[in-house]
C-alpha cells in the first residue's frame, strides 16, 4: 500500500508539472488580476483537489469555485505602477463538501498547491449544485408513495416536473442535515409548469445520503387548467395586437467601445467586467476621464449584487419555508442564461461567455452570458432653446448615448435582468428588471366571491392564487471617489420658518448635512424624510472649495415588513435598512453570509455592523437594498411583464463643471432604418 501511495504522489506532482508547462504564462495571456478563472485554471483546481482527495477514499463535491481577489492595497499598488510591479499571484477560493464536511480552500495557481484548508463548523451550508438538485428531483419521481399520490389525483407521472426548494431555519437548536423540499408541477398541455402546482404533496430529500427522509400527502386541491397558460409565441392563437414596423439599430463603423480581455473602454469610461458563479456580473475599477485634468479618476472599485431575498407570505405547510436567498442558495451567476440576439439584446450588441464549475469541478462553458451595447433610445442628454434674445433663437441638443452591460439570471420561476449603464455625464445606473412566472398556489376557489379565509394572495384564474411576496436585492458598492479615503454624508432637506417679517414668504427648505462617523450613523430607511446621500472624498476639493463626491440616488424606498423576530427576517436583516455603510473588509462580501442555506443570521451585514466601526475618511463600502412588494394582479398571469427599479451613482461636485458640455453628437451612428424591410 505504501508503494502505491508513493506512485500516486509521483503521478500527482508529474501532472502539476505538465499543467505548469502547458499553461500559458500570465504575461502571454495578458491576464488582469481581477479576471475570472479561465478553463485551464479551473481544470488545475479540479486536478489539485481530486488528487489531494482521491474519489476512491473520499466523497468530494465542488459547491463554489471563484477568484480569490488580491488584497486591495496590493492591487492598487500594481495598478499605479504595474510596469515595474509584479502581477499579484492568481489564487482560487473553493468551497467543497468533502466527506460531508464543508471545506474552505485557497489554491495557489501560480505555484500549484493548496495553501489553506479550513473546515467550516458553523451554521449554514454552501450553494446547491445543479447535479444534486436534479438527483433529488429524480428520486421523487421514482418514489412509490409519490407515484401513488399522482395516480390518485388522476394525473400522469410522465407529465410531472419537480424542483428542489431550500428549507430555511425556524429556531431549531440542533444542526440540521443538508436537505431540500421537493415540490412538483404538472405539464400536460403547457410548458408553464409553475401555473399548475401539485399542491399538498411534498418530499424531503437528504442531499448527503441522497435519499428520501420525509413524505407528506396532506390534502387534495384541484389542478389548475393548462388552457391559457402557455406563453410560447408558437402557441398563441389570433387575434393579435397590431404589428409594429421594423426597427433596426445600426453602427456602420462598428461599436465605439473596445474590449481587451475583460477590460472595457468606452467614451470617457474605463472599467473591468468579471463573472462570478454566485454574484453574476462584477464591475470593477470603474474610472472616468476628466477632460480638464487630463486623466482618469477612480469612481467605483467594485460593484455587484451581494444577495437576493425573496420571502413568500403564505403560511401553509408547503409554503411557509419559501423564503429564498437566490444568490447564496442557488447562485445568481450559476443560474445565468444565454442571451438571445435581437430579443434580449439589440443587434449592435457584443456578447461574452463565462465559465462555472460542475459538481465534479470540471469547467462548464456558458455561452453569451453578457451582452454589451451602446444604447440610443431617443433620450436627451441635455438641451436648451433660448428665445429671449431679440431676432435670435439658440437651440442646442445632445442625444443621450450610453453603454450597457447586461446579464439575465433565471432562478426557478423568475427572470432577473441586471443592467449596468454608463453615461458620459459620469453617472452609473444599475437597474434590475423582474419578469418570468409567478409562483402560484393551487386552490379550490374559482371566483373571488367564494373566498372566506386568508389566501395570502390574489385569485388570478380558476384554482390559481398568486401568492404575495417580496424581492430584495442588495448591492455591494465599494466606492473609491477620487481615491479610497471617503466619507458618507447625509444631507437632509429641512423645512425652515422665515425668522422675521423681511420676506412675504413664510418658509423655505435648506440643506442640513451630517457626516456619518460610525456604521450606526449611516443606516437609513428611505422615505421618512427628504435625503441627499453622498460619498465624498474629504481630502479633495474643487476650485470652489466643495468636496468631490458622488450621489446615491435611489429609485426605490421599499423595506421589509416582516417583524424583527421572524426567523426569515433574522437571516435577511440587511433588508431592515435601505442603506448601510461599512469600512472595507475583503471578507465581507455577502450580505446574507458566506453560508446561507439554513443559516441563522449570525454572519450577515447586520451582525458585522453591530461593531459600529468608524467610517469617516476611511475606505468604505456602501450597501444599497432595493425592494419590491409584489401583490400579484391578473396582468401578471400567465407571465409577468417586466417590473424595474434601481439606483443611480451621479457626480456631485466631482467635476469643475458639466463634463458633457463638449460632447459631440455621434456621426451617422445608431441610425434608425425606417425603410420597409421584407421579413421572412
mmCIF file of N, CA, C and O in Angstrom, residues 143-203:
data_model
loop_
_atom_site.group_PDB
_atom_site.id
_atom_site.type_symbol
_atom_site.label_atom_id
_atom_site.label_comp_id
_atom_site.label_asym_id
_atom_site.label_seq_id
_atom_site.Cartn_x
_atom_site.Cartn_y
_atom_site.Cartn_z
ATOM 1 N N UNK A 143 -40.275 7.583 -6.558
ATOM 2 C CA UNK A 143 -40.659 7.161 -5.210
ATOM 3 C C UNK A 143 -42.101 6.643 -5.232
ATOM 4 O O UNK A 143 -43.037 7.373 -5.621
ATOM 5 N N UNK A 144 -42.310 5.396 -4.851
ATOM 6 C CA UNK A 144 -43.614 4.734 -4.998
ATOM 7 C C UNK A 144 -44.758 5.496 -4.332
ATOM 8 O O UNK A 144 -45.825 5.673 -4.945
ATOM 9 N N UNK A 145 -44.623 5.964 -3.071
ATOM 10 C CA UNK A 145 -45.733 6.724 -2.461
ATOM 11 C C UNK A 145 -46.074 7.997 -3.242
ATOM 12 O O UNK A 145 -47.249 8.360 -3.351
ATOM 13 N N UNK A 146 -45.053 8.649 -3.784
ATOM 14 C CA UNK A 146 -45.322 9.856 -4.579
ATOM 15 C C UNK A 146 -46.044 9.488 -5.872
ATOM 16 O O UNK A 146 -47.013 10.150 -6.266
ATOM 17 N N UNK A 147 -45.585 8.442 -6.548
ATOM 18 C CA UNK A 147 -46.245 7.996 -7.775
ATOM 19 C C UNK A 147 -47.706 7.651 -7.499
ATOM 20 O O UNK A 147 -48.596 7.971 -8.290
ATOM 21 N N UNK A 148 -47.964 7.036 -6.346
ATOM 22 C CA UNK A 148 -49.335 6.687 -5.967
ATOM 23 C C UNK A 148 -50.183 7.938 -5.760
ATOM 24 O O UNK A 148 -51.368 7.977 -6.131
ATOM 25 N N UNK A 149 -49.590 8.983 -5.159
ATOM 26 C CA UNK A 149 -50.323 10.238 -4.946
ATOM 27 C C UNK A 149 -50.679 10.901 -6.266
ATOM 28 O O UNK A 149 -51.770 11.467 -6.430
ATOM 29 N N UNK A 150 -49.762 10.823 -7.216
ATOM 30 C CA UNK A 150 -50.037 11.379 -8.539
ATOM 31 C C UNK A 150 -51.163 10.610 -9.208
ATOM 32 O O UNK A 150 -52.103 11.193 -9.772
ATOM 33 N N UNK A 151 -51.085 9.288 -9.125
ATOM 34 C CA UNK A 151 -52.115 8.443 -9.734
ATOM 35 C C UNK A 151 -53.477 8.671 -9.085
ATOM 36 O O UNK A 151 -54.508 8.705 -9.764
ATOM 37 N N UNK A 152 -53.484 8.837 -7.760
ATOM 38 C CA UNK A 152 -54.729 9.063 -7.026
ATOM 39 C C UNK A 152 -55.455 10.315 -7.520
ATOM 40 O O UNK A 152 -56.689 10.389 -7.493
ATOM 41 N N UNK A 153 -54.702 11.273 -8.004
ATOM 42 C CA UNK A 153 -55.288 12.534 -8.488
ATOM 43 C C UNK A 153 -55.658 12.464 -9.963
ATOM 44 O O UNK A 153 -56.099 13.469 -10.543
ATOM 45 N N UNK A 154 -55.459 11.291 -10.577
ATOM 46 C CA UNK A 154 -55.797 11.131 -11.987
ATOM 47 C C UNK A 154 -54.821 11.806 -12.918
ATOM 48 O O UNK A 154 -55.171 12.158 -14.052
ATOM 49 N N UNK A 155 -53.572 11.964 -12.459
ATOM 50 C CA UNK A 155 -52.553 12.635 -13.259
ATOM 51 C C UNK A 155 -51.555 11.624 -13.797
ATOM 52 O O UNK A 155 -51.457 10.497 -13.302
ATOM 53 N N UNK A 156 -50.797 12.034 -14.816
ATOM 54 C CA UNK A 156 -49.807 11.163 -15.449
ATOM 55 C C UNK A 156 -48.430 11.482 -14.878
ATOM 56 O O UNK A 156 -47.987 12.630 -14.930
ATOM 57 N N UNK A 157 -47.736 10.474 -14.386
ATOM 58 C CA UNK A 157 -46.439 10.695 -13.764
ATOM 59 C C UNK A 157 -45.418 11.225 -14.771
ATOM 60 O O UNK A 157 -44.512 11.997 -14.413
ATOM 61 N N UNK A 158 -45.564 10.857 -16.052
ATOM 62 C CA UNK A 158 -44.600 11.326 -17.054
ATOM 63 C C UNK A 158 -44.803 12.794 -17.432
ATOM 64 O O UNK A 158 -44.012 13.368 -18.180
ATOM 65 N N UNK A 159 -45.864 13.419 -16.897
ATOM 66 C CA UNK A 159 -46.107 14.847 -17.132
ATOM 67 C C UNK A 159 -45.748 15.688 -15.900
ATOM 68 O O UNK A 159 -45.998 16.891 -15.870
ATOM 69 N N UNK A 160 -45.174 15.046 -14.887
ATOM 70 C CA UNK A 160 -44.822 15.739 -13.652
ATOM 71 C C UNK A 160 -43.363 16.197 -13.713
ATOM 72 O O UNK A 160 -42.479 15.451 -14.137
ATOM 73 N N UNK A 161 -43.115 17.433 -13.303
ATOM 74 C CA UNK A 161 -41.773 18.017 -13.226
ATOM 75 C C UNK A 161 -41.578 18.538 -11.808
ATOM 76 O O UNK A 161 -42.496 19.119 -11.224
ATOM 77 N N UNK A 162 -40.375 18.330 -11.239
ATOM 78 C CA UNK A 162 -40.137 18.703 -9.844
ATOM 79 C C UNK A 162 -38.995 19.704 -9.707
ATOM 80 O O UNK A 162 -38.135 19.818 -10.577
ATOM 81 N N UNK A 163 -39.007 20.419 -8.580
ATOM 82 C CA UNK A 163 -37.950 21.374 -8.264
ATOM 83 C C UNK A 163 -37.553 21.258 -6.808
ATOM 84 O O UNK A 163 -38.369 20.882 -5.951
ATOM 85 N N UNK A 164 -36.284 21.575 -6.513
ATOM 86 C CA UNK A 164 -35.748 21.481 -5.150
ATOM 87 C C UNK A 164 -35.785 22.852 -4.486
ATOM 88 O O UNK A 164 -35.262 23.822 -5.029
ATOM 89 N N UNK A 165 -36.380 22.906 -3.291
ATOM 90 C CA UNK A 165 -36.568 24.153 -2.568
ATOM 91 C C UNK A 165 -35.784 24.110 -1.255
ATOM 92 O O UNK A 165 -35.861 23.134 -0.497
ATOM 93 N N UNK A 166 -35.052 25.176 -0.959
ATOM 94 C CA UNK A 166 -34.359 25.259 0.325
ATOM 95 C C UNK A 166 -35.377 25.403 1.455
ATOM 96 O O UNK A 166 -36.488 25.893 1.250
ATOM 97 N N UNK A 167 -34.982 24.993 2.670
ATOM 98 C CA UNK A 167 -35.956 24.863 3.763
ATOM 99 C C UNK A 167 -35.842 25.944 4.819
ATOM 100 O O UNK A 167 -36.693 26.034 5.708
ATOM 101 N N UNK A 168 -34.794 26.789 4.773
ATOM 102 C CA UNK A 168 -34.672 27.858 5.749
ATOM 103 C C UNK A 168 -34.309 27.365 7.143
ATOM 104 O O UNK A 168 -33.816 26.241 7.335
ATOM 105 N N UNK A 169 -34.572 28.227 8.121
ATOM 106 C CA UNK A 169 -34.319 27.905 9.538
ATOM 107 C C UNK A 169 -35.396 28.565 10.376
ATOM 108 O O UNK A 169 -35.721 29.739 10.180
ATOM 109 N N UNK A 170 -35.964 27.811 11.313
ATOM 110 C CA UNK A 170 -37.091 28.307 12.115
ATOM 111 C C UNK A 170 -36.897 28.024 13.592
ATOM 112 O O UNK A 170 -37.792 27.502 14.269
ATOM 113 N N UNK A 171 -35.711 28.364 14.072
ATOM 114 C CA UNK A 171 -35.450 28.311 15.501
ATOM 115 C C UNK A 171 -34.907 27.000 16.020
ATOM 116 O O UNK A 171 -34.705 26.860 17.238
ATOM 117 N N UNK A 172 -34.654 26.021 15.169
ATOM 118 C CA UNK A 172 -34.111 24.747 15.637
ATOM 119 C C UNK A 172 -32.748 24.983 16.295
ATOM 120 O O UNK A 172 -31.927 25.751 15.795
ATOM 121 N N UNK A 173 -32.513 24.329 17.388
ATOM 122 C CA UNK A 173 -31.224 24.471 18.081
ATOM 123 C C UNK A 173 -30.212 23.436 17.608
ATOM 124 O O UNK A 173 -29.011 23.654 17.719
ATOM 125 N N UNK A 174 -30.692 22.330 17.096
ATOM 126 C CA UNK A 174 -29.776 21.291 16.619
ATOM 127 C C UNK A 174 -29.297 21.649 15.212
ATOM 128 O O UNK A 174 -29.936 22.416 14.488
ATOM 129 N N UNK A 175 -28.163 21.093 14.837
ATOM 130 C CA UNK A 175 -27.679 21.251 13.474
ATOM 131 C C UNK A 175 -28.434 20.307 12.559
ATOM 132 O O UNK A 175 -28.420 19.088 12.756
ATOM 133 N N UNK A 176 -29.108 20.861 11.570
ATOM 134 C CA UNK A 176 -29.884 20.047 10.650
ATOM 135 C C UNK A 176 -28.988 19.447 9.563
ATOM 136 O O UNK A 176 -27.851 19.858 9.360
ATOM 137 N N UNK A 177 -29.536 18.496 8.858
ATOM 138 C CA UNK A 177 -28.848 17.921 7.713
ATOM 139 C C UNK A 177 -29.027 18.829 6.498
ATOM 140 O O UNK A 177 -29.872 19.720 6.472
ATOM 141 N N UNK A 178 -28.214 18.586 5.498
ATOM 142 C CA UNK A 178 -28.399 19.277 4.216
ATOM 143 C C UNK A 178 -29.580 18.624 3.515
ATOM 144 O O UNK A 178 -29.491 17.514 2.995
ATOM 145 N N UNK A 179 -30.704 19.319 3.524
ATOM 146 C CA UNK A 179 -31.920 18.768 2.929
ATOM 147 C C UNK A 179 -32.565 19.816 2.037
ATOM 148 O O UNK A 179 -32.304 21.010 2.153
ATOM 149 N N UNK A 180 -33.419 19.337 1.153
ATOM 150 C CA UNK A 180 -34.292 20.197 0.361
ATOM 151 C C UNK A 180 -35.695 19.621 0.400
ATOM 152 O O UNK A 180 -35.883 18.418 0.638
ATOM 153 N N UNK A 181 -36.664 20.483 0.198
ATOM 154 C CA UNK A 181 -38.042 20.048 -0.031
ATOM 155 C C UNK A 181 -38.252 19.996 -1.543
ATOM 156 O O UNK A 181 -37.920 20.948 -2.258
ATOM 157 N N UNK A 182 -38.784 18.909 -2.017
ATOM 158 C CA UNK A 182 -39.068 18.782 -3.448
ATOM 159 C C UNK A 182 -40.559 19.001 -3.659
ATOM 160 O O UNK A 182 -41.390 18.295 -3.078
ATOM 161 N N UNK A 183 -40.863 20.013 -4.468
ATOM 162 C CA UNK A 183 -42.243 20.324 -4.835
ATOM 163 C C UNK A 183 -42.390 20.094 -6.338
ATOM 164 O O UNK A 183 -41.451 20.340 -7.108
ATOM 165 N N UNK A 184 -43.582 19.660 -6.748
ATOM 166 C CA UNK A 184 -43.743 19.238 -8.143
ATOM 167 C C UNK A 184 -44.877 19.977 -8.837
ATOM 168 O O UNK A 184 -45.764 20.557 -8.192
ATOM 169 N N UNK A 185 -44.833 19.907 -10.156
ATOM 170 C CA UNK A 185 -45.755 20.655 -11.008
ATOM 171 C C UNK A 185 -46.183 19.750 -12.167
ATOM 172 O O UNK A 185 -45.558 18.723 -12.432
ATOM 173 N N UNK A 186 -47.226 20.192 -12.853
ATOM 174 C CA UNK A 186 -47.833 19.353 -13.884
ATOM 175 C C UNK A 186 -47.821 20.083 -15.223
ATOM 176 O O UNK A 186 -48.157 21.267 -15.316
ATOM 177 N N UNK A 187 -47.422 19.374 -16.265
ATOM 178 C CA UNK A 187 -47.399 19.929 -17.616
ATOM 179 C C UNK A 187 -48.714 19.606 -18.329
ATOM 180 O O UNK A 187 -49.678 20.314 -18.184
ATOM 181 N N UNK A 188 -48.723 18.545 -19.150
ATOM 182 C CA UNK A 188 -49.918 18.046 -19.841
ATOM 183 C C UNK A 188 -50.686 19.162 -20.552
ATOM 184 O O UNK A 188 -51.798 19.515 -20.192
ATOM 185 N N UNK A 189 -50.046 19.721 -21.595
ATOM 186 C CA UNK A 189 -50.718 20.739 -22.392
ATOM 187 C C UNK A 189 -50.111 22.120 -22.270
ATOM 188 O O UNK A 189 -50.613 23.060 -22.895
ATOM 189 N N UNK A 190 -49.054 22.256 -21.490
ATOM 190 C CA UNK A 190 -48.406 23.556 -21.336
ATOM 191 C C UNK A 190 -46.953 23.349 -20.923
ATOM 192 O O UNK A 190 -46.602 22.297 -20.372
ATOM 193 N N UNK A 191 -46.108 24.345 -21.196
ATOM 194 C CA UNK A 191 -44.753 24.335 -20.635
ATOM 195 C C UNK A 191 -44.680 25.217 -19.394
ATOM 196 O O UNK A 191 -43.638 25.292 -18.743
ATOM 197 N N UNK A 192 -45.787 25.879 -19.083
ATOM 198 C CA UNK A 192 -45.845 26.776 -17.930
ATOM 199 C C UNK A 192 -46.181 25.971 -16.682
ATOM 200 O O UNK A 192 -47.280 26.035 -16.135
ATOM 201 N N UNK A 193 -45.194 25.204 -16.218
ATOM 202 C CA UNK A 193 -45.440 24.280 -15.114
ATOM 203 C C UNK A 193 -45.779 25.009 -13.820
ATOM 204 O O UNK A 193 -46.518 24.478 -12.970
ATOM 205 N N UNK A 194 -45.258 26.227 -13.636
ATOM 206 C CA UNK A 194 -45.488 26.924 -12.368
ATOM 207 C C UNK A 194 -46.952 27.320 -12.176
ATOM 208 O O UNK A 194 -47.366 27.615 -11.057
ATOM 209 N N UNK A 195 -47.726 27.344 -13.258
ATOM 210 C CA UNK A 195 -49.153 27.644 -13.129
ATOM 211 C C UNK A 195 -49.972 26.406 -12.757
ATOM 212 O O UNK A 195 -51.168 26.497 -12.540
ATOM 213 N N UNK A 196 -49.286 25.233 -12.665
ATOM 214 C CA UNK A 196 -50.011 24.002 -12.359
ATOM 215 C C UNK A 196 -49.303 23.239 -11.232
ATOM 216 O O UNK A 196 -48.751 22.153 -11.438
ATOM 217 N N UNK A 197 -49.306 23.798 -10.017
ATOM 218 C CA UNK A 197 -48.617 23.135 -8.905
ATOM 219 C C UNK A 197 -49.368 21.907 -8.407
ATOM 220 O O UNK A 197 -50.605 21.884 -8.391
ATOM 221 N N UNK A 198 -48.606 20.891 -8.009
ATOM 222 C CA UNK A 198 -49.183 19.699 -7.380
ATOM 223 C C UNK A 198 -49.281 20.012 -5.887
ATOM 224 O O UNK A 198 -48.397 19.678 -5.103
ATOM 225 N N UNK A 199 -50.344 20.679 -5.522
ATOM 226 C CA UNK A 199 -50.480 21.229 -4.172
ATOM 227 C C UNK A 199 -50.742 20.130 -3.145
ATOM 228 O O UNK A 199 -51.399 19.126 -3.434
ATOM 229 N N UNK A 200 -50.191 20.326 -1.939
ATOM 230 C CA UNK A 200 -50.476 19.416 -0.826
ATOM 231 C C UNK A 200 -49.548 18.235 -0.710
ATOM 232 O O UNK A 200 -49.646 17.462 0.243
ATOM 233 N N UNK A 201 -48.621 18.058 -1.677
ATOM 234 C CA UNK A 201 -47.700 16.924 -1.652
ATOM 235 C C UNK A 201 -46.274 17.457 -1.602
ATOM 236 O O UNK A 201 -45.899 18.311 -2.402
ATOM 237 N N UNK A 202 -45.481 16.969 -0.665
ATOM 238 C CA UNK A 202 -44.085 17.396 -0.593
ATOM 239 C C UNK A 202 -43.202 16.240 -0.152
ATOM 240 O O UNK A 202 -43.646 15.314 0.531
ATOM 241 N N UNK A 203 -41.945 16.321 -0.550
ATOM 242 C CA UNK A 203 -40.958 15.284 -0.262
ATOM 243 C C UNK A 203 -39.710 15.959 0.295
ATOM 244 O O UNK A 203 -39.298 17.009 -0.196
#
